[in-house]
């Protein structure tokens, strides 16, 4: 029963049990695997390969490869012609999976590559620019299925297993996170409660802090840079905008403070003093 409901739709290739089953008007689709593109009635120009890939999706111009890849890709208007929910690249088992209630939608041009990459939706925001992100790695940007942020999550580049996962991408935009668990969030607390920083850079193992310390670090402002193992991730710290922390466990707290070196600390504890500079192993400008 592949292509079973086609009326005006044409140039569709469907291989596998119930592949492209409900499509009536969609064209130029390739669906290979059990129940791939099962539910869409008018989606066109899609490639879905793997069991249940795009099964309950409303896709347009999407590439879905992997078991359950893009299974619940949505569309904010349930209209395949929508200009806010298409052209997504999803490669990996359960990548951009979503669920029936919280579908991945209004995420134009998102790229998710890796096992469970961007698995769960991180935001409930309806912004039409809630996508344009790149997520590469196992569970990268995966969100967490217990809660969603009301703030937008967009324009991110996250590379590395668990980078920006567990809500680390929620209520933020323009973050670059590279490395295992870089800019990671928490499985137990809402992201925007402790982290509203945007357009920053985090490079290194658990840069911006470990998930277990997430609720003990308050981060805000624009353009914070953390480079190094646990850089900018000291528990109990308050990090304002424009900070630069480079080195293992380097910490810059006050606005526009700079800390360079292993365990270097700049700015006042709690972020009350700005513009501190500390350079060298263990250097400190706290005052």
mmCIF file with all atom_site columns, N, CA and C in Angstrom, residues 133-194:
data_model
loop_
_atom_site.group_PDB
_atom_site.id
_atom_site.type_symbol
_atom_site.label_atom_id
_atom_site.label_alt_id
_atom_site.label_comp_id
_atom_site.label_asym_id
_atom_site.label_entity_id
_atom_site.label_seq_id
_atom_site.pdbx_PDB_ins_code
_atom_site.Cartn_x
_atom_site.Cartn_y
_atom_site.Cartn_z
_atom_site.occupancy
_atom_site.B_iso_or_equiv
_atom_site.pdbx_formal_charge
_atom_site.auth_seq_id
_atom_site.auth_comp_id
_atom_site.auth_asym_id
_atom_site.auth_atom_id
_atom_site.pdbx_PDB_model_num
ATOM 1   N N  . UNK A 1 133 ? 19.708 26.742 12.635 1.00 0.00 ? 133 UNK A N  1
ATOM 2   C CA . UNK A 1 133 ? 20.781 26.250 13.488 1.00 0.00 ? 133 UNK A CA 1
ATOM 3   C C  . UNK A 1 133 ? 21.463 25.038 12.909 1.00 0.00 ? 133 UNK A C  1
ATOM 4   N N  . UNK A 1 134 ? 22.667 24.756 13.410 1.00 0.00 ? 134 UNK A N  1
ATOM 5   C CA . UNK A 1 134 ? 23.424 23.573 13.009 1.00 0.00 ? 134 UNK A CA 1
ATOM 6   C C  . UNK A 1 134 ? 23.794 22.802 14.264 1.00 0.00 ? 134 UNK A C  1
ATOM 7   N N  . UNK A 1 135 ? 23.403 21.542 14.328 1.00 0.00 ? 135 UNK A N  1
ATOM 8   C CA . UNK A 1 135 ? 23.636 20.701 15.498 1.00 0.00 ? 135 UNK A CA 1
ATOM 9   C C  . UNK A 1 135 ? 24.271 19.395 15.024 1.00 0.00 ? 135 UNK A C  1
ATOM 10  N N  . UNK A 1 136 ? 25.509 19.157 15.401 1.00 0.00 ? 136 UNK A N  1
ATOM 11  C CA . UNK A 1 136 ? 26.231 17.979 14.932 1.00 0.00 ? 136 UNK A CA 1
ATOM 12  C C  . UNK A 1 136 ? 26.809 17.225 16.123 1.00 0.00 ? 136 UNK A C  1
ATOM 13  N N  . UNK A 1 137 ? 26.368 15.990 16.315 1.00 0.00 ? 137 UNK A N  1
ATOM 14  C CA . UNK A 1 137 ? 26.881 15.166 17.395 1.00 0.00 ? 137 UNK A CA 1
ATOM 15  C C  . UNK A 1 137 ? 25.764 14.449 18.126 1.00 0.00 ? 137 UNK A C  1
ATOM 16  N N  . UNK A 1 138 ? 26.123 13.438 18.880 1.00 0.00 ? 138 UNK A N  1
ATOM 17  C CA . UNK A 1 138 ? 25.138 12.657 19.632 1.00 0.00 ? 138 UNK A CA 1
ATOM 18  C C  . UNK A 1 138 ? 24.463 13.518 20.686 1.00 0.00 ? 138 UNK A C  1
ATOM 19  N N  . UNK A 1 139 ? 23.142 13.589 20.633 1.00 0.00 ? 139 UNK A N  1
ATOM 20  C CA . UNK A 1 139 ? 22.321 14.364 21.573 1.00 0.00 ? 139 UNK A CA 1
ATOM 21  C C  . UNK A 1 139 ? 22.636 15.856 21.552 1.00 0.00 ? 139 UNK A C  1
ATOM 22  N N  . UNK A 1 140 ? 23.321 16.319 20.556 1.00 0.00 ? 140 UNK A N  1
ATOM 23  C CA . UNK A 1 140 ? 23.614 17.747 20.470 1.00 0.00 ? 140 UNK A CA 1
ATOM 24  C C  . UNK A 1 140 ? 22.322 18.553 20.338 1.00 0.00 ? 140 UNK A C  1
ATOM 25  N N  . UNK A 1 141 ? 22.175 19.591 21.171 1.00 0.00 ? 141 UNK A N  1
ATOM 26  C CA . UNK A 1 141 ? 20.988 20.430 21.131 1.00 0.00 ? 141 UNK A CA 1
ATOM 27  C C  . UNK A 1 141 ? 19.693 19.683 21.338 1.00 0.00 ? 141 UNK A C  1
ATOM 28  N N  . UNK A 1 142 ? 19.743 18.598 22.113 1.00 0.00 ? 142 UNK A N  1
ATOM 29  C CA . UNK A 1 142 ? 18.612 17.679 22.148 1.00 0.00 ? 142 UNK A CA 1
ATOM 30  C C  . UNK A 1 142 ? 17.418 18.159 22.941 1.00 0.00 ? 142 UNK A C  1
ATOM 31  N N  . UNK A 1 143 ? 17.533 19.260 23.687 1.00 0.00 ? 143 UNK A N  1
ATOM 32  C CA . UNK A 1 143 ? 16.418 19.655 24.521 1.00 0.00 ? 143 UNK A CA 1
ATOM 33  C C  . UNK A 1 143 ? 16.186 18.619 25.611 1.00 0.00 ? 143 UNK A C  1
ATOM 34  N N  . UNK A 1 144 ? 15.073 18.743 26.311 1.00 0.00 ? 144 UNK A N  1
ATOM 35  C CA . UNK A 1 144 ? 14.723 17.729 27.300 1.00 0.00 ? 144 UNK A CA 1
ATOM 36  C C  . UNK A 1 144 ? 13.221 17.595 27.321 1.00 0.00 ? 144 UNK A C  1
ATOM 37  N N  . UNK A 1 145 ? 12.728 16.375 27.386 1.00 0.00 ? 145 UNK A N  1
ATOM 38  C CA . UNK A 1 145 ? 11.310 16.161 27.154 1.00 0.00 ? 145 UNK A CA 1
ATOM 39  C C  . UNK A 1 145 ? 10.418 16.474 28.345 1.00 0.00 ? 145 UNK A C  1
ATOM 40  N N  . UNK A 1 146 ? 10.972 16.987 29.436 1.00 0.00 ? 146 UNK A N  1
ATOM 41  C CA . UNK A 1 146 ? 10.131 17.345 30.576 1.00 0.00 ? 146 UNK A CA 1
ATOM 42  C C  . UNK A 1 146 ? 9.663  18.791 30.534 1.00 0.00 ? 146 UNK A C  1
ATOM 43  N N  . UNK A 1 147 ? 10.365 19.674 29.823 1.00 0.00 ? 147 UNK A N  1
ATOM 44  C CA . UNK A 1 147 ? 9.940  21.060 29.750 1.00 0.00 ? 147 UNK A CA 1
ATOM 45  C C  . UNK A 1 147 ? 10.443 21.712 28.470 1.00 0.00 ? 147 UNK A C  1
ATOM 46  N N  . UNK A 1 148 ? 9.798  22.832 28.122 1.00 0.00 ? 148 UNK A N  1
ATOM 47  C CA . UNK A 1 148 ? 10.203 23.613 26.980 1.00 0.00 ? 148 UNK A CA 1
ATOM 48  C C  . UNK A 1 148 ? 10.301 25.068 27.424 1.00 0.00 ? 148 UNK A C  1
ATOM 49  N N  . UNK A 1 149 ? 11.247 25.782 26.877 1.00 0.00 ? 149 UNK A N  1
ATOM 50  C CA . UNK A 1 149 ? 11.373 27.203 27.157 1.00 0.00 ? 149 UNK A CA 1
ATOM 51  C C  . UNK A 1 149 ? 10.352 27.977 26.343 1.00 0.00 ? 149 UNK A C  1
ATOM 52  N N  . UNK A 1 150 ? 9.904  29.115 26.887 1.00 0.00 ? 150 UNK A N  1
ATOM 53  C CA . UNK A 1 150 ? 9.012  29.977 26.122 1.00 0.00 ? 150 UNK A CA 1
ATOM 54  C C  . UNK A 1 150 ? 9.800  30.925 25.234 1.00 0.00 ? 150 UNK A C  1
ATOM 55  N N  . UNK A 1 151 ? 11.119 31.000 25.445 1.00 0.00 ? 151 UNK A N  1
ATOM 56  C CA . UNK A 1 151 ? 11.956 31.867 24.633 1.00 0.00 ? 151 UNK A CA 1
ATOM 57  C C  . UNK A 1 151 ? 12.416 31.173 23.367 1.00 0.00 ? 151 UNK A C  1
ATOM 58  N N  . UNK A 1 152 ? 12.780 31.968 22.381 1.00 0.00 ? 152 UNK A N  1
ATOM 59  C CA . UNK A 1 152 ? 13.215 31.424 21.102 1.00 0.00 ? 152 UNK A CA 1
ATOM 60  C C  . UNK A 1 152 ? 14.545 30.686 21.243 1.00 0.00 ? 152 UNK A C  1
ATOM 61  N N  . UNK A 1 153 ? 14.784 29.765 20.325 1.00 0.00 ? 153 UNK A N  1
ATOM 62  C CA . UNK A 1 153 ? 16.039 29.020 20.263 1.00 0.00 ? 153 UNK A CA 1
ATOM 63  C C  . UNK A 1 153 ? 16.440 28.963 18.795 1.00 0.00 ? 153 UNK A C  1
ATOM 64  N N  . UNK A 1 154 ? 17.448 29.765 18.404 1.00 0.00 ? 154 UNK A N  1
ATOM 65  C CA . UNK A 1 154 ? 17.713 29.913 16.978 1.00 0.00 ? 154 UNK A CA 1
ATOM 66  C C  . UNK A 1 154 ? 19.161 30.336 16.718 1.00 0.00 ? 154 UNK A C  1
ATOM 67  N N  . UNK A 1 155 ? 19.583 30.109 15.486 1.00 0.00 ? 155 UNK A N  1
ATOM 68  C CA . UNK A 1 155 ? 20.871 30.567 14.970 1.00 0.00 ? 155 UNK A CA 1
ATOM 69  C C  . UNK A 1 155 ? 22.080 29.945 15.675 1.00 0.00 ? 155 UNK A C  1
ATOM 70  N N  . UNK A 1 156 ? 21.916 28.816 16.328 1.00 0.00 ? 156 UNK A N  1
ATOM 71  C CA . UNK A 1 156 ? 23.019 28.205 17.062 1.00 0.00 ? 156 UNK A CA 1
ATOM 72  C C  . UNK A 1 156 ? 23.906 27.357 16.155 1.00 0.00 ? 156 UNK A C  1
ATOM 73  N N  . UNK A 1 157 ? 25.170 27.231 16.550 1.00 0.00 ? 157 UNK A N  1
ATOM 74  C CA . UNK A 1 157 ? 26.075 26.252 15.967 1.00 0.00 ? 157 UNK A CA 1
ATOM 75  C C  . UNK A 1 157 ? 26.616 25.421 17.123 1.00 0.00 ? 157 UNK A C  1
ATOM 76  N N  . UNK A 1 158 ? 26.233 24.165 17.177 1.00 0.00 ? 158 UNK A N  1
ATOM 77  C CA . UNK A 1 158 ? 26.641 23.285 18.274 1.00 0.00 ? 158 UNK A CA 1
ATOM 78  C C  . UNK A 1 158 ? 27.269 22.023 17.694 1.00 0.00 ? 158 UNK A C  1
ATOM 79  N N  . UNK A 1 159 ? 28.501 21.756 18.088 1.00 0.00 ? 159 UNK A N  1
ATOM 80  C CA . UNK A 1 159 ? 29.240 20.611 17.560 1.00 0.00 ? 159 UNK A CA 1
ATOM 81  C C  . UNK A 1 159 ? 29.869 19.848 18.720 1.00 0.00 ? 159 UNK A C  1
ATOM 82  N N  . UNK A 1 160 ? 29.526 18.586 18.854 1.00 0.00 ? 160 UNK A N  1
ATOM 83  C CA . UNK A 1 160 ? 30.072 17.755 19.916 1.00 0.00 ? 160 UNK A CA 1
ATOM 84  C C  . UNK A 1 160 ? 28.962 17.073 20.682 1.00 0.00 ? 160 UNK A C  1
ATOM 85  N N  . UNK A 1 161 ? 29.238 15.878 21.180 1.00 0.00 ? 161 UNK A N  1
ATOM 86  C CA . UNK A 1 161 ? 28.222 15.142 21.924 1.00 0.00 ? 161 UNK A CA 1
ATOM 87  C C  . UNK A 1 161 ? 27.709 15.961 23.098 1.00 0.00 ? 161 UNK A C  1
ATOM 88  N N  . UNK A 1 162 ? 26.395 16.086 23.202 1.00 0.00 ? 162 UNK A N  1
ATOM 89  C CA . UNK A 1 162 ? 25.694 16.781 24.279 1.00 0.00 ? 162 UNK A CA 1
ATOM 90  C C  . UNK A 1 162 ? 25.921 18.297 24.289 1.00 0.00 ? 162 UNK A C  1
ATOM 91  N N  . UNK A 1 163 ? 26.588 18.852 23.303 1.00 0.00 ? 163 UNK A N  1
ATOM 92  C CA . UNK A 1 163 ? 26.713 20.309 23.254 1.00 0.00 ? 163 UNK A CA 1
ATOM 93  C C  . UNK A 1 163 ? 25.330 20.945 23.181 1.00 0.00 ? 163 UNK A C  1
ATOM 94  N N  . UNK A 1 164 ? 25.070 21.906 24.026 1.00 0.00 ? 164 UNK A N  1
ATOM 95  C CA . UNK A 1 164 ? 23.800 22.624 24.106 1.00 0.00 ? 164 UNK A CA 1
ATOM 96  C C  . UNK A 1 164 ? 22.608 21.699 24.320 1.00 0.00 ? 164 UNK A C  1
ATOM 97  N N  . UNK A 1 165 ? 22.832 20.545 24.913 1.00 0.00 ? 165 UNK A N  1
ATOM 98  C CA . UNK A 1 165 ? 21.722 19.629 25.183 1.00 0.00 ? 165 UNK A CA 1
ATOM 99  C C  . UNK A 1 165 ? 21.044 19.985 26.501 1.00 0.00 ? 165 UNK A C  1
ATOM 100 N N  . UNK A 1 166 ? 19.989 19.235 26.838 1.00 0.00 ? 166 UNK A N  1
ATOM 101 C CA . UNK A 1 166 ? 19.218 19.428 28.077 1.00 0.00 ? 166 UNK A CA 1
ATOM 102 C C  . UNK A 1 166 ? 18.782 20.875 28.260 1.00 0.00 ? 166 UNK A C  1
ATOM 103 N N  . UNK A 1 167 ? 18.323 21.491 27.195 1.00 0.00 ? 167 UNK A N  1
ATOM 104 C CA . UNK A 1 167 ? 17.823 22.855 27.304 1.00 0.00 ? 167 UNK A CA 1
ATOM 105 C C  . UNK A 1 167 ? 18.886 23.916 27.213 1.00 0.00 ? 167 UNK A C  1
ATOM 106 N N  . UNK A 1 168 ? 20.136 23.543 26.947 1.00 0.00 ? 168 UNK A N  1
ATOM 107 C CA . UNK A 1 168 ? 21.186 24.548 26.828 1.00 0.00 ? 168 UNK A CA 1
ATOM 108 C C  . UNK A 1 168 ? 20.979 25.496 25.665 1.00 0.00 ? 168 UNK A C  1
ATOM 109 N N  . UNK A 1 169 ? 20.110 25.115 24.725 1.00 0.00 ? 169 UNK A N  1
ATOM 110 C CA . UNK A 1 169 ? 19.824 25.980 23.580 1.00 0.00 ? 169 UNK A CA 1
ATOM 111 C C  . UNK A 1 169 ? 18.576 26.819 23.788 1.00 0.00 ? 169 UNK A C  1
ATOM 112 N N  . UNK A 1 170 ? 17.856 26.618 24.881 1.00 0.00 ? 170 UNK A N  1
ATOM 113 C CA . UNK A 1 170 ? 16.581 27.293 25.103 1.00 0.00 ? 170 UNK A CA 1
ATOM 114 C C  . UNK A 1 170 ? 16.778 28.761 25.479 1.00 0.00 ? 170 UNK A C  1
ATOM 115 N N  . UNK A 1 171 ? 15.849 29.594 25.037 1.00 0.00 ? 171 UNK A N  1
ATOM 116 C CA . UNK A 1 171 ? 15.825 31.017 25.394 1.00 0.00 ? 171 UNK A CA 1
ATOM 117 C C  . UNK A 1 171 ? 17.125 31.726 25.057 1.00 0.00 ? 171 UNK A C  1
ATOM 118 N N  . UNK A 1 172 ? 17.801 31.274 24.009 1.00 0.00 ? 172 UNK A N  1
ATOM 119 C CA . UNK A 1 172 ? 19.057 31.881 23.586 1.00 0.00 ? 172 UNK A CA 1
ATOM 120 C C  . UNK A 1 172 ? 19.074 31.951 22.061 1.00 0.00 ? 172 UNK A C  1
ATOM 121 N N  . UNK A 1 173 ? 19.937 32.802 21.519 1.00 0.00 ? 173 UNK A N  1
ATOM 122 C CA . UNK A 1 173 ? 20.146 32.767 20.085 1.00 0.00 ? 173 UNK A CA 1
ATOM 123 C C  . UNK A 1 173 ? 21.607 33.076 19.772 1.00 0.00 ? 173 UNK A C  1
ATOM 124 N N  . UNK A 1 174 ? 22.054 32.547 18.640 1.00 0.00 ? 174 UNK A N  1
ATOM 125 C CA . UNK A 1 174 ? 23.376 32.859 18.142 1.00 0.00 ? 174 UNK A CA 1
ATOM 126 C C  . UNK A 1 174 ? 24.545 32.316 18.930 1.00 0.00 ? 174 UNK A C  1
ATOM 127 N N  . UNK A 1 175 ? 24.351 31.233 19.679 1.00 0.00 ? 175 UNK A N  1
ATOM 128 C CA . UNK A 1 175 ? 25.438 30.664 20.476 1.00 0.00 ? 175 UNK A CA 1
ATOM 129 C C  . UNK A 1 175 ? 26.281 29.700 19.632 1.00 0.00 ? 175 UNK A C  1
ATOM 130 N N  . UNK A 1 176 ? 27.596 29.751 19.810 1.00 0.00 ? 176 UNK A N  1
ATOM 131 C CA . UNK A 1 176 ? 28.503 28.771 19.214 1.00 0.00 ? 176 UNK A CA 1
ATOM 132 C C  . UNK A 1 176 ? 29.043 27.909 20.349 1.00 0.00 ? 176 UNK A C  1
ATOM 133 N N  . UNK A 1 177 ? 28.793 26.620 20.276 1.00 0.00 ? 177 UNK A N  1
ATOM 134 C CA . UNK A 1 177 ? 29.226 25.689 21.320 1.00 0.00 ? 177 UNK A CA 1
ATOM 135 C C  . UNK A 1 177 ? 29.934 24.514 20.667 1.00 0.00 ? 177 UNK A C  1
ATOM 136 N N  . UNK A 1 178 ? 31.211 24.341 20.978 1.00 0.00 ? 178 UNK A N  1
ATOM 137 C CA . UNK A 1 178 ? 32.004 23.285 20.362 1.00 0.00 ? 178 UNK A CA 1
ATOM 138 C C  . UNK A 1 178 ? 32.727 22.495 21.447 1.00 0.00 ? 178 UNK A C  1
ATOM 139 N N  . UNK A 1 179 ? 32.455 21.203 21.512 1.00 0.00 ? 179 UNK A N  1
ATOM 140 C CA . UNK A 1 179 ? 33.091 20.352 22.500 1.00 0.00 ? 179 UNK A CA 1
ATOM 141 C C  . UNK A 1 179 ? 32.065 19.573 23.284 1.00 0.00 ? 179 UNK A C  1
ATOM 142 N N  . UNK A 1 180 ? 32.511 18.503 23.906 1.00 0.00 ? 180 UNK A N  1
ATOM 143 C CA . UNK A 1 180 ? 31.613 17.664 24.694 1.00 0.00 ? 180 UNK A CA 1
ATOM 144 C C  . UNK A 1 180 ? 30.932 18.485 25.783 1.00 0.00 ? 180 UNK A C  1
ATOM 145 N N  . UNK A 1 181 ? 29.620 18.514 25.765 1.00 0.00 ? 181 UNK A N  1
ATOM 146 C CA . UNK A 1 181 ? 28.797 19.198 26.765 1.00 0.00 ? 181 UNK A CA 1
ATOM 147 C C  . UNK A 1 181 ? 29.051 20.702 26.848 1.00 0.00 ? 181 UNK A C  1
ATOM 148 N N  . UNK A 1 182 ? 29.582 21.293 25.802 1.00 0.00 ? 182 UNK A N  1
ATOM 149 C CA . UNK A 1 182 ? 29.732 22.749 25.789 1.00 0.00 ? 182 UNK A CA 1
ATOM 150 C C  . UNK A 1 182 ? 28.354 23.402 25.851 1.00 0.00 ? 182 UNK A C  1
ATOM 151 N N  . UNK A 1 183 ? 28.211 24.424 26.684 1.00 0.00 ? 183 UNK A N  1
ATOM 152 C CA . UNK A 1 183 ? 26.939 25.145 26.852 1.00 0.00 ? 183 UNK A CA 1
ATOM 153 C C  . UNK A 1 183 ? 25.778 24.211 27.182 1.00 0.00 ? 183 UNK A C  1
ATOM 154 N N  . UNK A 1 184 ? 26.044 23.184 27.943 1.00 0.00 ? 184 UNK A N  1
ATOM 155 C CA . UNK A 1 184 ? 24.999 22.236 28.317 1.00 0.00 ? 184 UNK A CA 1
ATOM 156 C C  . UNK A 1 184 ? 24.049 22.867 29.328 1.00 0.00 ? 184 UNK A C  1
ATOM 157 N N  . UNK A 1 185 ? 22.805 22.402 29.323 1.00 0.00 ? 185 UNK A N  1
ATOM 158 C CA . UNK A 1 185 ? 21.818 22.865 30.277 1.00 0.00 ? 185 UNK A CA 1
ATOM 159 C C  . UNK A 1 185 ? 21.626 21.865 31.402 1.00 0.00 ? 185 UNK A C  1
ATOM 160 N N  . UNK A 1 186 ? 20.394 21.746 31.862 1.00 0.00 ? 186 UNK A N  1
ATOM 161 C CA . UNK A 1 186 ? 20.086 20.880 32.994 1.00 0.00 ? 186 UNK A CA 1
ATOM 162 C C  . UNK A 1 186 ? 18.842 20.061 32.698 1.00 0.00 ? 186 UNK A C  1
ATOM 163 N N  . UNK A 1 187 ? 18.767 18.890 33.292 1.00 0.00 ? 187 UNK A N  1
ATOM 164 C CA . UNK A 1 187 ? 17.578 18.045 33.153 1.00 0.00 ? 187 UNK A CA 1
ATOM 165 C C  . UNK A 1 187 ? 16.519 18.381 34.185 1.00 0.00 ? 187 UNK A C  1
ATOM 166 N N  . UNK A 1 188 ? 16.820 19.272 35.115 1.00 0.00 ? 188 UNK A N  1
ATOM 167 C CA . UNK A 1 188 ? 15.907 19.481 36.232 1.00 0.00 ? 188 UNK A CA 1
ATOM 168 C C  . UNK A 1 188 ? 15.432 20.919 36.412 1.00 0.00 ? 188 UNK A C  1
ATOM 169 N N  . UNK A 1 189 ? 16.063 21.890 35.765 1.00 0.00 ? 189 UNK A N  1
ATOM 170 C CA . UNK A 1 189 ? 15.645 23.284 35.939 1.00 0.00 ? 189 UNK A CA 1
ATOM 171 C C  . UNK A 1 189 ? 15.458 23.939 34.579 1.00 0.00 ? 189 UNK A C  1
ATOM 172 N N  . UNK A 1 190 ? 14.566 24.935 34.526 1.00 0.00 ? 190 UNK A N  1
ATOM 173 C CA . UNK A 1 190 ? 14.321 25.667 33.300 1.00 0.00 ? 190 UNK A CA 1
ATOM 174 C C  . UNK A 1 190 ? 15.551 26.468 32.895 1.00 0.00 ? 190 UNK A C  1
ATOM 175 N N  . UNK A 1 191 ? 15.833 26.492 31.634 1.00 0.00 ? 191 UNK A N  1
ATOM 176 C CA . UNK A 1 191 ? 17.043 27.138 31.153 1.00 0.00 ? 191 UNK A CA 1
ATOM 177 C C  . UNK A 1 191 ? 17.064 28.634 31.426 1.00 0.00 ? 191 UNK A C  1
ATOM 178 N N  . UNK A 1 192 ? 15.981 29.350 31.066 1.00 0.00 ? 192 UNK A N  1
ATOM 179 C CA . UNK A 1 192 ? 16.029 30.801 31.175 1.00 0.00 ? 192 UNK A CA 1
ATOM 180 C C  . UNK A 1 192 ? 16.068 31.292 32.607 1.00 0.00 ? 192 UNK A C  1
ATOM 181 N N  . UNK A 1 193 ? 15.864 30.427 33.566 1.00 0.00 ? 193 UNK A N  1
ATOM 182 C CA . UNK A 1 193 ? 15.960 30.835 34.962 1.00 0.00 ? 193 UNK A CA 1
ATOM 183 C C  . UNK A 1 193 ? 17.377 31.263 35.307 1.00 0.00 ? 193 UNK A C  1
ATOM 184 N N  . UNK A 1 194 ? 18.369 30.615 34.730 1.00 0.00 ? 194 UNK A N  1
ATOM 185 C CA . UNK A 1 194 ? 19.758 30.876 35.098 1.00 0.00 ? 194 UNK A CA 1
ATOM 186 C C  . UNK A 1 194 ? 20.619 31.338 33.929 1.00 0.00 ? 194 UNK A C  1
#
